């Protein structure tokens, strides 16, 4: 991603995490001991908030570095007609990719209630990885990349499911129609 995209993505993640942290904080407090129902969401939201802040700071520093480099080039008398990555706007293809990703998040949240975590998550992760690969490389993935994406999707879903079911004792959504 570009420094500008990193900066705005980091700010968005911080805002989203702050809202989620506030919502999780309003959940009932534990009766005897432990974190209670809002404990894990607050922990995840706090970690996500910290990582979003790091991303935003890195993006801001990258923007400043690119601006300084551009100023140095202009002061040295080099007049190249190159696109300034700091002021680069999103192209129509990038906007379509963002819209597709937002729609896929919405569809995942909607479908996970009915089809369950184990059926929807690998499909969503595979489509996300596929879109990311096309967006960053601009070429269709080969057989090896597709197999890698499928393995990553299935293994990470299985590990997440096992972690939540056995370690955290949190039951994830199951297939609704059975």
Short mmCIF file of N, CA and C in Angstrom, two decimals:
data_model
loop_
_atom_site.label_atom_id
_atom_site.label_comp_id
_atom_site.label_asym_id
_atom_site.label_seq_id
_atom_site.Cartn_x
_atom_site.Cartn_y
_atom_site.Cartn_z
N UNK A 1 0.84 -1.18 0.00
CA UNK A 1 0.00 0.00 0.00
C UNK A 1 0.89 1.24 0.00
N UNK A 2 0.29 2.33 -0.39
CA UNK A 2 1.02 3.59 -0.37
C UNK A 2 0.98 4.18 1.03
N UNK A 3 1.90 5.07 1.35
CA UNK A 3 1.87 5.69 2.68
C UNK A 3 0.54 6.39 2.97
N UNK A 4 -0.04 7.02 1.95
CA UNK A 4 -1.32 7.70 2.15
C UNK A 4 -2.42 6.68 2.50
N UNK A 5 -2.43 5.56 1.79
CA UNK A 5 -3.42 4.52 2.08
C UNK A 5 -3.18 3.92 3.46
N UNK A 6 -1.91 3.71 3.83
CA UNK A 6 -1.59 3.20 5.16
C UNK A 6 -2.09 4.14 6.25
N UNK A 7 -1.88 5.43 6.03
CA UNK A 7 -2.29 6.42 7.03
C UNK A 7 -3.80 6.38 7.23
N UNK A 8 -4.56 6.44 6.13
CA UNK A 8 -6.01 6.47 6.27
C UNK A 8 -6.58 5.13 6.73
N UNK A 9 -5.97 4.02 6.32
CA UNK A 9 -6.41 2.71 6.81
C UNK A 9 -6.16 2.60 8.31
N UNK A 10 -5.01 3.08 8.76
CA UNK A 10 -4.69 3.06 10.19
C UNK A 10 -5.67 3.88 11.00
N UNK A 11 -5.99 5.08 10.51
CA UNK A 11 -6.97 5.93 11.20
C UNK A 11 -8.33 5.24 11.24
N UNK A 12 -8.74 4.62 10.13
CA UNK A 12 -10.01 3.90 10.10
C UNK A 12 -10.04 2.75 11.07
N UNK A 13 -8.94 2.01 11.17
CA UNK A 13 -8.86 0.89 12.09
C UNK A 13 -8.92 1.37 13.54
N UNK A 14 -8.26 2.48 13.84
CA UNK A 14 -8.29 3.03 15.20
C UNK A 14 -9.71 3.45 15.57
N UNK A 15 -10.40 4.13 14.67
CA UNK A 15 -11.77 4.58 14.95
C UNK A 15 -12.69 3.37 15.13
N UNK A 16 -12.60 2.40 14.22
CA UNK A 16 -13.43 1.20 14.32
C UNK A 16 -13.16 0.47 15.63
N UNK A 17 -11.90 0.32 15.99
CA UNK A 17 -11.53 -0.38 17.22
C UNK A 17 -12.02 0.36 18.46
N UNK A 18 -11.96 1.69 18.43
CA UNK A 18 -12.44 2.47 19.57
C UNK A 18 -13.94 2.27 19.76
N UNK A 19 -14.68 2.23 18.66
CA UNK A 19 -16.13 1.99 18.75
C UNK A 19 -16.39 0.59 19.31
N UNK A 20 -15.68 -0.41 18.80
CA UNK A 20 -15.86 -1.78 19.27
C UNK A 20 -15.45 -1.92 20.74
N UNK A 21 -14.39 -1.21 21.14
CA UNK A 21 -13.95 -1.24 22.53
C UNK A 21 -15.05 -0.66 23.43
N UNK A 22 -15.67 0.43 23.00
CA UNK A 22 -16.75 1.04 23.77
C UNK A 22 -17.96 0.13 23.88
N UNK A 23 -18.32 -0.52 22.78
CA UNK A 23 -19.46 -1.44 22.80
C UNK A 23 -19.17 -2.63 23.71
N UNK A 24 -17.97 -3.18 23.61
CA UNK A 24 -17.61 -4.33 24.45
C UNK A 24 -17.55 -3.94 25.92
N UNK A 25 -17.19 -2.70 26.21
CA UNK A 25 -17.12 -2.23 27.60
C UNK A 25 -18.48 -2.12 28.26
N UNK A 26 -19.53 -2.03 27.45
CA UNK A 26 -20.89 -1.94 27.99
C UNK A 26 -21.52 -3.30 28.26
N UNK A 27 -20.80 -4.37 27.93
CA UNK A 27 -21.33 -5.71 28.19
C UNK A 27 -21.31 -5.97 29.69
N UNK A 28 -22.12 -6.94 30.16
CA UNK A 28 -22.18 -7.21 31.61
C UNK A 28 -20.82 -7.58 32.18
N UNK A 29 -20.61 -7.17 33.40
CA UNK A 29 -19.36 -7.47 34.11
C UNK A 29 -19.39 -8.91 34.61
N UNK A 30 -18.21 -9.54 34.79
CA UNK A 30 -18.19 -10.91 35.29
C UNK A 30 -18.71 -10.98 36.72
N UNK A 31 -19.39 -12.07 37.04
CA UNK A 31 -19.98 -12.23 38.36
C UNK A 31 -18.91 -12.54 39.40
N UNK A 32 -18.11 -13.57 39.17
CA UNK A 32 -17.14 -13.98 40.18
C UNK A 32 -15.71 -13.65 39.76
N UNK A 33 -15.26 -14.22 38.69
CA UNK A 33 -13.88 -14.02 38.25
C UNK A 33 -13.83 -14.16 36.73
N UNK A 34 -12.71 -13.85 36.16
CA UNK A 34 -12.55 -13.95 34.72
C UNK A 34 -12.84 -12.61 34.04
N UNK A 35 -12.77 -12.64 32.74
CA UNK A 35 -12.94 -11.40 31.99
C UNK A 35 -14.39 -11.06 31.70
N UNK A 36 -15.26 -12.02 31.67
CA UNK A 36 -16.64 -11.75 31.35
C UNK A 36 -16.85 -11.71 29.84
N UNK A 37 -18.08 -11.48 29.41
CA UNK A 37 -18.38 -11.53 27.97
C UNK A 37 -17.72 -10.43 27.15
N UNK A 38 -17.38 -9.32 27.76
CA UNK A 38 -16.75 -8.23 27.01
C UNK A 38 -15.24 -8.25 27.06
N UNK A 39 -14.67 -9.19 27.79
CA UNK A 39 -13.22 -9.22 27.98
C UNK A 39 -12.43 -9.48 26.71
N UNK A 40 -12.76 -10.56 26.01
CA UNK A 40 -12.02 -10.88 24.79
C UNK A 40 -12.23 -9.83 23.71
N UNK A 41 -13.47 -9.37 23.48
CA UNK A 41 -13.63 -8.31 22.48
C UNK A 41 -12.85 -7.04 22.82
N UNK A 42 -12.78 -6.69 24.11
CA UNK A 42 -12.00 -5.50 24.49
C UNK A 42 -10.51 -5.74 24.27
N UNK A 43 -10.04 -6.95 24.55
CA UNK A 43 -8.64 -7.28 24.33
C UNK A 43 -8.29 -7.20 22.85
N UNK A 44 -9.12 -7.79 22.00
CA UNK A 44 -8.88 -7.76 20.56
C UNK A 44 -8.98 -6.33 20.03
N UNK A 45 -9.99 -5.59 20.47
CA UNK A 45 -10.15 -4.20 20.01
C UNK A 45 -8.97 -3.34 20.44
N UNK A 46 -8.48 -3.56 21.65
CA UNK A 46 -7.32 -2.80 22.12
C UNK A 46 -6.07 -3.10 21.30
N UNK A 47 -5.85 -4.39 21.01
CA UNK A 47 -4.69 -4.77 20.19
C UNK A 47 -4.82 -4.21 18.78
N UNK A 48 -6.02 -4.28 18.23
CA UNK A 48 -6.27 -3.74 16.89
C UNK A 48 -6.08 -2.23 16.86
N UNK A 49 -6.49 -1.57 17.94
CA UNK A 49 -6.31 -0.12 18.03
C UNK A 49 -4.82 0.24 18.03
N UNK A 50 -4.03 -0.50 18.79
CA UNK A 50 -2.59 -0.24 18.84
C UNK A 50 -1.94 -0.48 17.47
N UNK A 51 -2.32 -1.57 16.81
CA UNK A 51 -1.75 -1.86 15.49
C UNK A 51 -2.19 -0.84 14.45
N UNK A 52 -3.44 -0.38 14.54
CA UNK A 52 -3.91 0.67 13.64
C UNK A 52 -3.15 1.97 13.84
N UNK A 53 -2.85 2.28 15.10
CA UNK A 53 -2.08 3.50 15.38
C UNK A 53 -0.66 3.38 14.82
N UNK A 54 -0.06 2.21 14.94
CA UNK A 54 1.27 2.00 14.37
C UNK A 54 1.23 2.16 12.86
N UNK A 55 0.21 1.60 12.22
CA UNK A 55 0.07 1.73 10.76
C UNK A 55 -0.11 3.18 10.35
N UNK A 56 -0.92 3.92 11.11
CA UNK A 56 -1.15 5.34 10.80
C UNK A 56 0.14 6.14 10.95
N UNK A 57 0.90 5.89 12.00
CA UNK A 57 2.16 6.61 12.20
C UNK A 57 3.15 6.28 11.09
N UNK A 58 3.25 5.01 10.72
CA UNK A 58 4.14 4.63 9.62
C UNK A 58 3.72 5.30 8.32
N UNK A 59 2.41 5.36 8.07
CA UNK A 59 1.92 6.03 6.87
C UNK A 59 2.24 7.51 6.89
N UNK A 60 2.05 8.15 8.04
CA UNK A 60 2.34 9.58 8.17
C UNK A 60 3.82 9.85 7.93
N UNK A 61 4.68 9.02 8.51
CA UNK A 61 6.12 9.20 8.30
C UNK A 61 6.49 8.96 6.83
N UNK A 62 5.83 8.01 6.19
CA UNK A 62 6.07 7.77 4.77
C UNK A 62 5.64 8.93 3.91
N UNK A 63 4.51 9.54 4.24
CA UNK A 63 4.04 10.72 3.50
C UNK A 63 5.04 11.85 3.65
N UNK A 64 5.51 12.07 4.86
CA UNK A 64 6.49 13.14 5.09
C UNK A 64 7.80 12.87 4.34
N UNK A 65 8.21 11.61 4.34
CA UNK A 65 9.45 11.25 3.64
C UNK A 65 9.30 11.47 2.13
N UNK A 66 8.15 11.07 1.56
CA UNK A 66 7.93 11.27 0.13
C UNK A 66 7.84 12.75 -0.21
N UNK A 67 7.21 13.53 0.67
CA UNK A 67 7.12 14.97 0.43
C UNK A 67 8.50 15.61 0.48
N UNK A 68 9.33 15.18 1.43
CA UNK A 68 10.69 15.72 1.54
C UNK A 68 11.52 15.35 0.31
N UNK A 69 11.38 14.12 -0.16
CA UNK A 69 12.11 13.69 -1.36
C UNK A 69 11.67 14.49 -2.57
N UNK A 70 10.37 14.73 -2.68
CA UNK A 70 9.84 15.51 -3.80
C UNK A 70 10.37 16.94 -3.74
N UNK A 71 10.41 17.52 -2.55
CA UNK A 71 10.92 18.89 -2.40
C UNK A 71 12.41 18.95 -2.75
N UNK A 72 13.17 17.93 -2.35
CA UNK A 72 14.59 17.89 -2.68
C UNK A 72 14.82 17.78 -4.19
N UNK A 73 13.97 16.99 -4.86
CA UNK A 73 14.08 16.86 -6.31
C UNK A 73 13.79 18.19 -6.99
N UNK A 74 12.76 18.89 -6.53
CA UNK A 74 12.40 20.18 -7.12
C UNK A 74 13.48 21.23 -6.86
N UNK A 75 14.08 21.21 -5.68
CA UNK A 75 15.13 22.17 -5.35
C UNK A 75 16.41 21.90 -6.15
N UNK A 76 16.64 20.66 -6.50
CA UNK A 76 17.85 20.31 -7.25
C UNK A 76 17.71 20.64 -8.73
N UNK A 77 16.54 21.08 -9.14
CA UNK A 77 16.33 21.47 -10.52
C UNK A 77 15.88 20.34 -11.42
N UNK A 78 15.61 19.19 -10.85
CA UNK A 78 15.13 18.08 -11.65
C UNK A 78 13.63 18.24 -11.83
N UNK A 79 13.21 18.39 -13.05
CA UNK A 79 11.78 18.55 -13.30
C UNK A 79 11.27 17.33 -14.03
N UNK A 80 11.06 16.28 -13.30
CA UNK A 80 10.51 15.05 -13.87
C UNK A 80 9.00 15.15 -13.80
N UNK A 81 8.35 14.63 -14.82
CA UNK A 81 6.90 14.61 -14.81
C UNK A 81 6.44 13.24 -14.32
N UNK A 82 6.71 12.95 -13.07
CA UNK A 82 6.29 11.70 -12.47
C UNK A 82 5.10 11.96 -11.57
N UNK A 83 4.31 10.93 -11.38
CA UNK A 83 3.14 11.10 -10.53
C UNK A 83 3.59 11.14 -9.08
N UNK A 84 3.02 12.05 -8.33
CA UNK A 84 3.35 12.20 -6.92
C UNK A 84 2.54 11.18 -6.13
N UNK A 85 3.17 10.18 -5.49
CA UNK A 85 2.41 9.17 -4.78
C UNK A 85 1.65 9.72 -3.58
N UNK A 86 2.05 10.88 -3.07
CA UNK A 86 1.34 11.45 -1.93
C UNK A 86 -0.02 11.97 -2.37
N UNK A 87 -0.09 12.55 -3.56
CA UNK A 87 -1.34 13.14 -4.03
C UNK A 87 -2.12 12.23 -4.96
N UNK A 88 -1.69 10.99 -5.14
CA UNK A 88 -2.33 10.07 -6.05
C UNK A 88 -3.74 9.75 -5.56
N UNK A 89 -4.70 9.89 -6.46
CA UNK A 89 -6.08 9.54 -6.14
C UNK A 89 -6.31 8.07 -6.47
N UNK A 90 -7.36 7.50 -5.93
CA UNK A 90 -7.68 6.12 -6.21
C UNK A 90 -8.27 6.01 -7.61
N UNK A 91 -7.86 4.99 -8.34
CA UNK A 91 -8.40 4.78 -9.68
C UNK A 91 -9.76 4.10 -9.58
N UNK A 92 -10.45 4.04 -10.71
CA UNK A 92 -11.77 3.41 -10.74
C UNK A 92 -11.66 1.92 -10.40
N UNK A 93 -10.61 1.27 -10.88
CA UNK A 93 -10.42 -0.16 -10.58
C UNK A 93 -10.19 -0.37 -9.08
N UNK A 94 -9.44 0.53 -8.44
CA UNK A 94 -9.21 0.41 -7.00
C UNK A 94 -10.51 0.65 -6.23
N UNK A 95 -11.31 1.61 -6.68
CA UNK A 95 -12.60 1.86 -6.03
C UNK A 95 -13.53 0.67 -6.17
N UNK A 96 -13.51 0.02 -7.34
CA UNK A 96 -14.33 -1.18 -7.53
C UNK A 96 -13.87 -2.29 -6.59
N UNK A 97 -12.55 -2.42 -6.43
CA UNK A 97 -12.02 -3.43 -5.52
C UNK A 97 -12.43 -3.17 -4.08
N UNK A 98 -12.41 -1.90 -3.68
CA UNK A 98 -12.83 -1.54 -2.32
C UNK A 98 -14.31 -1.84 -2.13
N UNK A 99 -15.13 -1.50 -3.14
CA UNK A 99 -16.57 -1.77 -3.06
C UNK A 99 -16.83 -3.28 -3.00
N UNK A 100 -16.11 -4.04 -3.79
CA UNK A 100 -16.27 -5.49 -3.78
C UNK A 100 -15.88 -6.08 -2.43
N UNK A 101 -14.81 -5.57 -1.85
CA UNK A 101 -14.38 -6.04 -0.54
C UNK A 101 -15.40 -5.68 0.54
N UNK A 102 -15.94 -4.47 0.50
CA UNK A 102 -16.96 -4.06 1.46
C UNK A 102 -18.21 -4.94 1.33
N UNK A 103 -18.61 -5.21 0.09
CA UNK A 103 -19.77 -6.08 -0.13
C UNK A 103 -19.50 -7.49 0.38
N UNK A 104 -18.28 -8.00 0.16
CA UNK A 104 -17.97 -9.35 0.61
C UNK A 104 -17.96 -9.44 2.13
N UNK A 105 -17.50 -8.39 2.82
CA UNK A 105 -17.58 -8.36 4.29
C UNK A 105 -19.03 -8.41 4.74
N UNK A 106 -19.88 -7.61 4.11
CA UNK A 106 -21.30 -7.60 4.46
C UNK A 106 -21.92 -8.97 4.22
N UNK A 107 -21.62 -9.57 3.06
CA UNK A 107 -22.17 -10.89 2.73
C UNK A 107 -21.69 -11.94 3.73
N UNK A 108 -20.43 -11.86 4.13
CA UNK A 108 -19.89 -12.82 5.11
C UNK A 108 -20.63 -12.70 6.44
N UNK A 109 -20.79 -11.48 6.92
CA UNK A 109 -21.47 -11.27 8.20
C UNK A 109 -22.91 -11.77 8.12
N UNK A 110 -23.56 -11.56 6.98
CA UNK A 110 -24.94 -12.01 6.81
C UNK A 110 -25.01 -13.53 6.71
N UNK A 111 -24.13 -14.14 5.92
CA UNK A 111 -24.21 -15.58 5.66
C UNK A 111 -23.68 -16.44 6.80
N UNK A 112 -22.78 -15.93 7.61
CA UNK A 112 -22.21 -16.75 8.68
C UNK A 112 -23.29 -17.16 9.69
N UNK A 113 -24.36 -16.37 9.81
CA UNK A 113 -25.45 -16.72 10.72
C UNK A 113 -26.17 -17.98 10.25
N UNK A 114 -26.29 -18.15 8.94
CA UNK A 114 -27.08 -19.24 8.39
C UNK A 114 -26.23 -20.44 7.96
N UNK A 115 -25.07 -20.18 7.39
CA UNK A 115 -24.24 -21.28 6.88
C UNK A 115 -23.17 -21.72 7.86
N UNK A 116 -22.92 -20.92 8.88
CA UNK A 116 -21.95 -21.30 9.89
C UNK A 116 -20.54 -20.83 9.57
N UNK A 117 -19.73 -20.81 10.61
CA UNK A 117 -18.34 -20.34 10.51
C UNK A 117 -17.50 -21.24 9.61
N UNK A 118 -17.65 -22.55 9.77
CA UNK A 118 -16.79 -23.49 9.05
C UNK A 118 -17.06 -23.53 7.55
N UNK A 119 -18.24 -23.12 7.10
CA UNK A 119 -18.54 -23.12 5.67
C UNK A 119 -18.23 -21.78 5.02
N UNK A 120 -18.53 -20.69 5.70
CA UNK A 120 -18.38 -19.38 5.06
C UNK A 120 -16.97 -18.81 5.17
N UNK A 121 -16.28 -19.07 6.26
CA UNK A 121 -14.97 -18.44 6.47
C UNK A 121 -13.92 -18.85 5.44
N UNK A 122 -13.78 -20.15 5.10
CA UNK A 122 -12.77 -20.48 4.09
C UNK A 122 -13.08 -19.86 2.73
N UNK A 123 -14.35 -19.80 2.37
CA UNK A 123 -14.72 -19.19 1.09
C UNK A 123 -14.40 -17.71 1.11
N UNK A 124 -14.76 -17.04 2.20
CA UNK A 124 -14.48 -15.61 2.30
C UNK A 124 -12.98 -15.35 2.27
N UNK A 125 -12.20 -16.10 3.03
CA UNK A 125 -10.75 -15.90 3.05
C UNK A 125 -10.14 -16.15 1.68
N UNK A 126 -10.60 -17.20 0.99
CA UNK A 126 -10.08 -17.48 -0.35
C UNK A 126 -10.37 -16.32 -1.30
N UNK A 127 -11.61 -15.83 -1.29
CA UNK A 127 -11.96 -14.71 -2.18
C UNK A 127 -11.18 -13.45 -1.81
N UNK A 128 -10.96 -13.23 -0.52
CA UNK A 128 -10.17 -12.07 -0.08
C UNK A 128 -8.73 -12.20 -0.58
N UNK A 129 -8.13 -13.37 -0.42
CA UNK A 129 -6.75 -13.58 -0.89
C UNK A 129 -6.65 -13.45 -2.41
N UNK A 130 -7.66 -13.97 -3.10
CA UNK A 130 -7.68 -13.87 -4.56
C UNK A 130 -7.74 -12.42 -5.01
N UNK A 131 -8.62 -11.65 -4.39
CA UNK A 131 -8.73 -10.23 -4.74
C UNK A 131 -7.45 -9.49 -4.38
N UNK A 132 -6.86 -9.80 -3.26
CA UNK A 132 -5.61 -9.15 -2.86
C UNK A 132 -4.50 -9.47 -3.86
N UNK A 133 -4.42 -10.72 -4.29
CA UNK A 133 -3.37 -11.12 -5.23
C UNK A 133 -3.54 -10.38 -6.56
N UNK A 134 -4.77 -10.37 -7.09
CA UNK A 134 -5.02 -9.67 -8.34
C UNK A 134 -4.75 -8.18 -8.20
N UNK A 135 -5.14 -7.61 -7.07
CA UNK A 135 -4.97 -6.18 -6.86
C UNK A 135 -3.52 -5.75 -6.74
N UNK A 136 -2.69 -6.61 -6.17
CA UNK A 136 -1.29 -6.22 -5.97
C UNK A 136 -0.40 -6.59 -7.15
N UNK A 137 -0.71 -7.70 -7.83
CA UNK A 137 0.15 -8.13 -8.93
C UNK A 137 -0.41 -7.75 -10.29
N UNK A 138 -1.73 -7.69 -10.41
CA UNK A 138 -2.36 -7.37 -11.69
C UNK A 138 -2.43 -8.55 -12.64
N UNK A 139 -2.08 -9.74 -12.18
CA UNK A 139 -2.14 -10.93 -13.03
C UNK A 139 -2.97 -12.01 -12.35
N UNK A 140 -3.49 -12.93 -13.18
CA UNK A 140 -4.24 -14.05 -12.63
C UNK A 140 -3.29 -14.99 -11.88
N UNK A 141 -3.74 -15.51 -10.75
CA UNK A 141 -2.87 -16.44 -10.02
C UNK A 141 -2.77 -17.77 -10.76
N UNK A 142 -1.61 -18.38 -10.65
CA UNK A 142 -1.40 -19.69 -11.25
C UNK A 142 -1.91 -20.80 -10.33
N UNK A 143 -1.70 -22.03 -10.77
CA UNK A 143 -2.17 -23.18 -10.00
C UNK A 143 -1.53 -23.23 -8.62
N UNK A 144 -0.24 -22.96 -8.55
CA UNK A 144 0.47 -23.01 -7.27
C UNK A 144 -0.09 -21.97 -6.29
N UNK A 145 -0.33 -20.75 -6.78
CA UNK A 145 -0.88 -19.70 -5.91
C UNK A 145 -2.29 -20.04 -5.45
N UNK A 146 -3.10 -20.62 -6.36
CA UNK A 146 -4.47 -21.00 -5.98
C UNK A 146 -4.46 -22.08 -4.90
N UNK A 147 -3.58 -23.06 -5.04
CA UNK A 147 -3.48 -24.12 -4.03
C UNK A 147 -3.03 -23.52 -2.70
N UNK A 148 -2.08 -22.61 -2.74
CA UNK A 148 -1.61 -21.95 -1.52
C UNK A 148 -2.76 -21.17 -0.86
N UNK A 149 -3.55 -20.46 -1.65
CA UNK A 149 -4.68 -19.69 -1.11
C UNK A 149 -5.71 -20.61 -0.47
N UNK A 150 -5.99 -21.74 -1.11
CA UNK A 150 -6.96 -22.70 -0.56
C UNK A 150 -6.44 -23.26 0.76
N UNK A 151 -5.17 -23.64 0.80
CA UNK A 151 -4.60 -24.19 2.04
C UNK A 151 -4.61 -23.16 3.16
N UNK A 152 -4.22 -21.93 2.86
CA UNK A 152 -4.24 -20.87 3.88
C UNK A 152 -5.65 -20.67 4.41
N UNK A 153 -6.63 -20.65 3.52
CA UNK A 153 -8.02 -20.42 3.92
C UNK A 153 -8.54 -21.54 4.81
N UNK A 154 -8.30 -22.77 4.41
CA UNK A 154 -8.83 -23.91 5.16
C UNK A 154 -8.09 -24.09 6.49
N UNK A 155 -6.77 -24.01 6.47
CA UNK A 155 -6.00 -24.21 7.71
C UNK A 155 -6.26 -23.10 8.72
N UNK A 156 -6.29 -21.85 8.28
CA UNK A 156 -6.53 -20.76 9.23
C UNK A 156 -7.94 -20.82 9.80
N UNK A 157 -8.91 -21.26 8.99
CA UNK A 157 -10.27 -21.43 9.51
C UNK A 157 -10.30 -22.53 10.56
N UNK A 158 -9.66 -23.65 10.28
CA UNK A 158 -9.63 -24.75 11.24
C UNK A 158 -8.93 -24.38 12.54
N UNK A 159 -7.81 -23.69 12.44
CA UNK A 159 -7.09 -23.27 13.64
C UNK A 159 -7.92 -22.28 14.45
N UNK A 160 -8.55 -21.33 13.77
CA UNK A 160 -9.40 -20.35 14.47
C UNK A 160 -10.56 -21.04 15.16
N UNK A 161 -11.21 -21.96 14.47
CA UNK A 161 -12.35 -22.67 15.04
C UNK A 161 -11.91 -23.46 16.27
N UNK A 162 -10.80 -24.19 16.16
CA UNK A 162 -10.31 -24.98 17.30
C UNK A 162 -9.92 -24.08 18.47
N UNK A 163 -9.26 -22.98 18.18
CA UNK A 163 -8.85 -22.05 19.23
C UNK A 163 -10.07 -21.51 19.98
N UNK A 164 -11.08 -21.07 19.24
CA UNK A 164 -12.26 -20.51 19.90
C UNK A 164 -13.06 -21.59 20.62
N UNK A 165 -13.23 -22.77 20.02
CA UNK A 165 -14.04 -23.81 20.65
C UNK A 165 -13.36 -24.46 21.85
N UNK A 166 -12.06 -24.72 21.75
CA UNK A 166 -11.39 -25.48 22.80
C UNK A 166 -10.62 -24.61 23.79
N UNK A 167 -9.95 -23.58 23.33
CA UNK A 167 -9.17 -22.75 24.25
C UNK A 167 -10.04 -21.69 24.92
N UNK A 168 -10.85 -20.98 24.12
CA UNK A 168 -11.66 -19.90 24.68
C UNK A 168 -13.05 -20.36 25.12
N UNK A 169 -13.45 -21.56 24.70
CA UNK A 169 -14.78 -22.10 25.01
C UNK A 169 -15.89 -21.18 24.48
N UNK A 170 -15.67 -20.66 23.27
CA UNK A 170 -16.65 -19.81 22.61
C UNK A 170 -17.17 -20.57 21.40
N UNK A 171 -18.46 -20.82 21.37
CA UNK A 171 -19.06 -21.57 20.27
C UNK A 171 -19.33 -20.60 19.12
N UNK A 172 -18.77 -20.90 17.96
CA UNK A 172 -18.96 -20.07 16.78
C UNK A 172 -20.23 -20.50 16.06
N UNK A 173 -20.79 -19.64 15.20
CA UNK A 173 -22.03 -19.98 14.50
C UNK A 173 -21.91 -21.29 13.72
N UNK A 174 -22.98 -22.08 13.77
CA UNK A 174 -23.01 -23.37 13.10
C UNK A 174 -24.03 -23.32 11.97
N UNK A 175 -24.08 -24.37 11.18
CA UNK A 175 -25.01 -24.45 10.05
C UNK A 175 -26.43 -24.37 10.57
N UNK A 176 -27.18 -23.38 10.13
CA UNK A 176 -28.51 -23.08 10.67
C UNK A 176 -29.56 -24.06 10.21
N UNK A 177 -29.44 -24.62 9.01
CA UNK A 177 -30.51 -25.40 8.41
C UNK A 177 -30.52 -26.86 8.84
N UNK A 178 -29.57 -27.28 9.66
CA UNK A 178 -29.57 -28.68 10.13
C UNK A 178 -30.22 -28.83 11.46
#
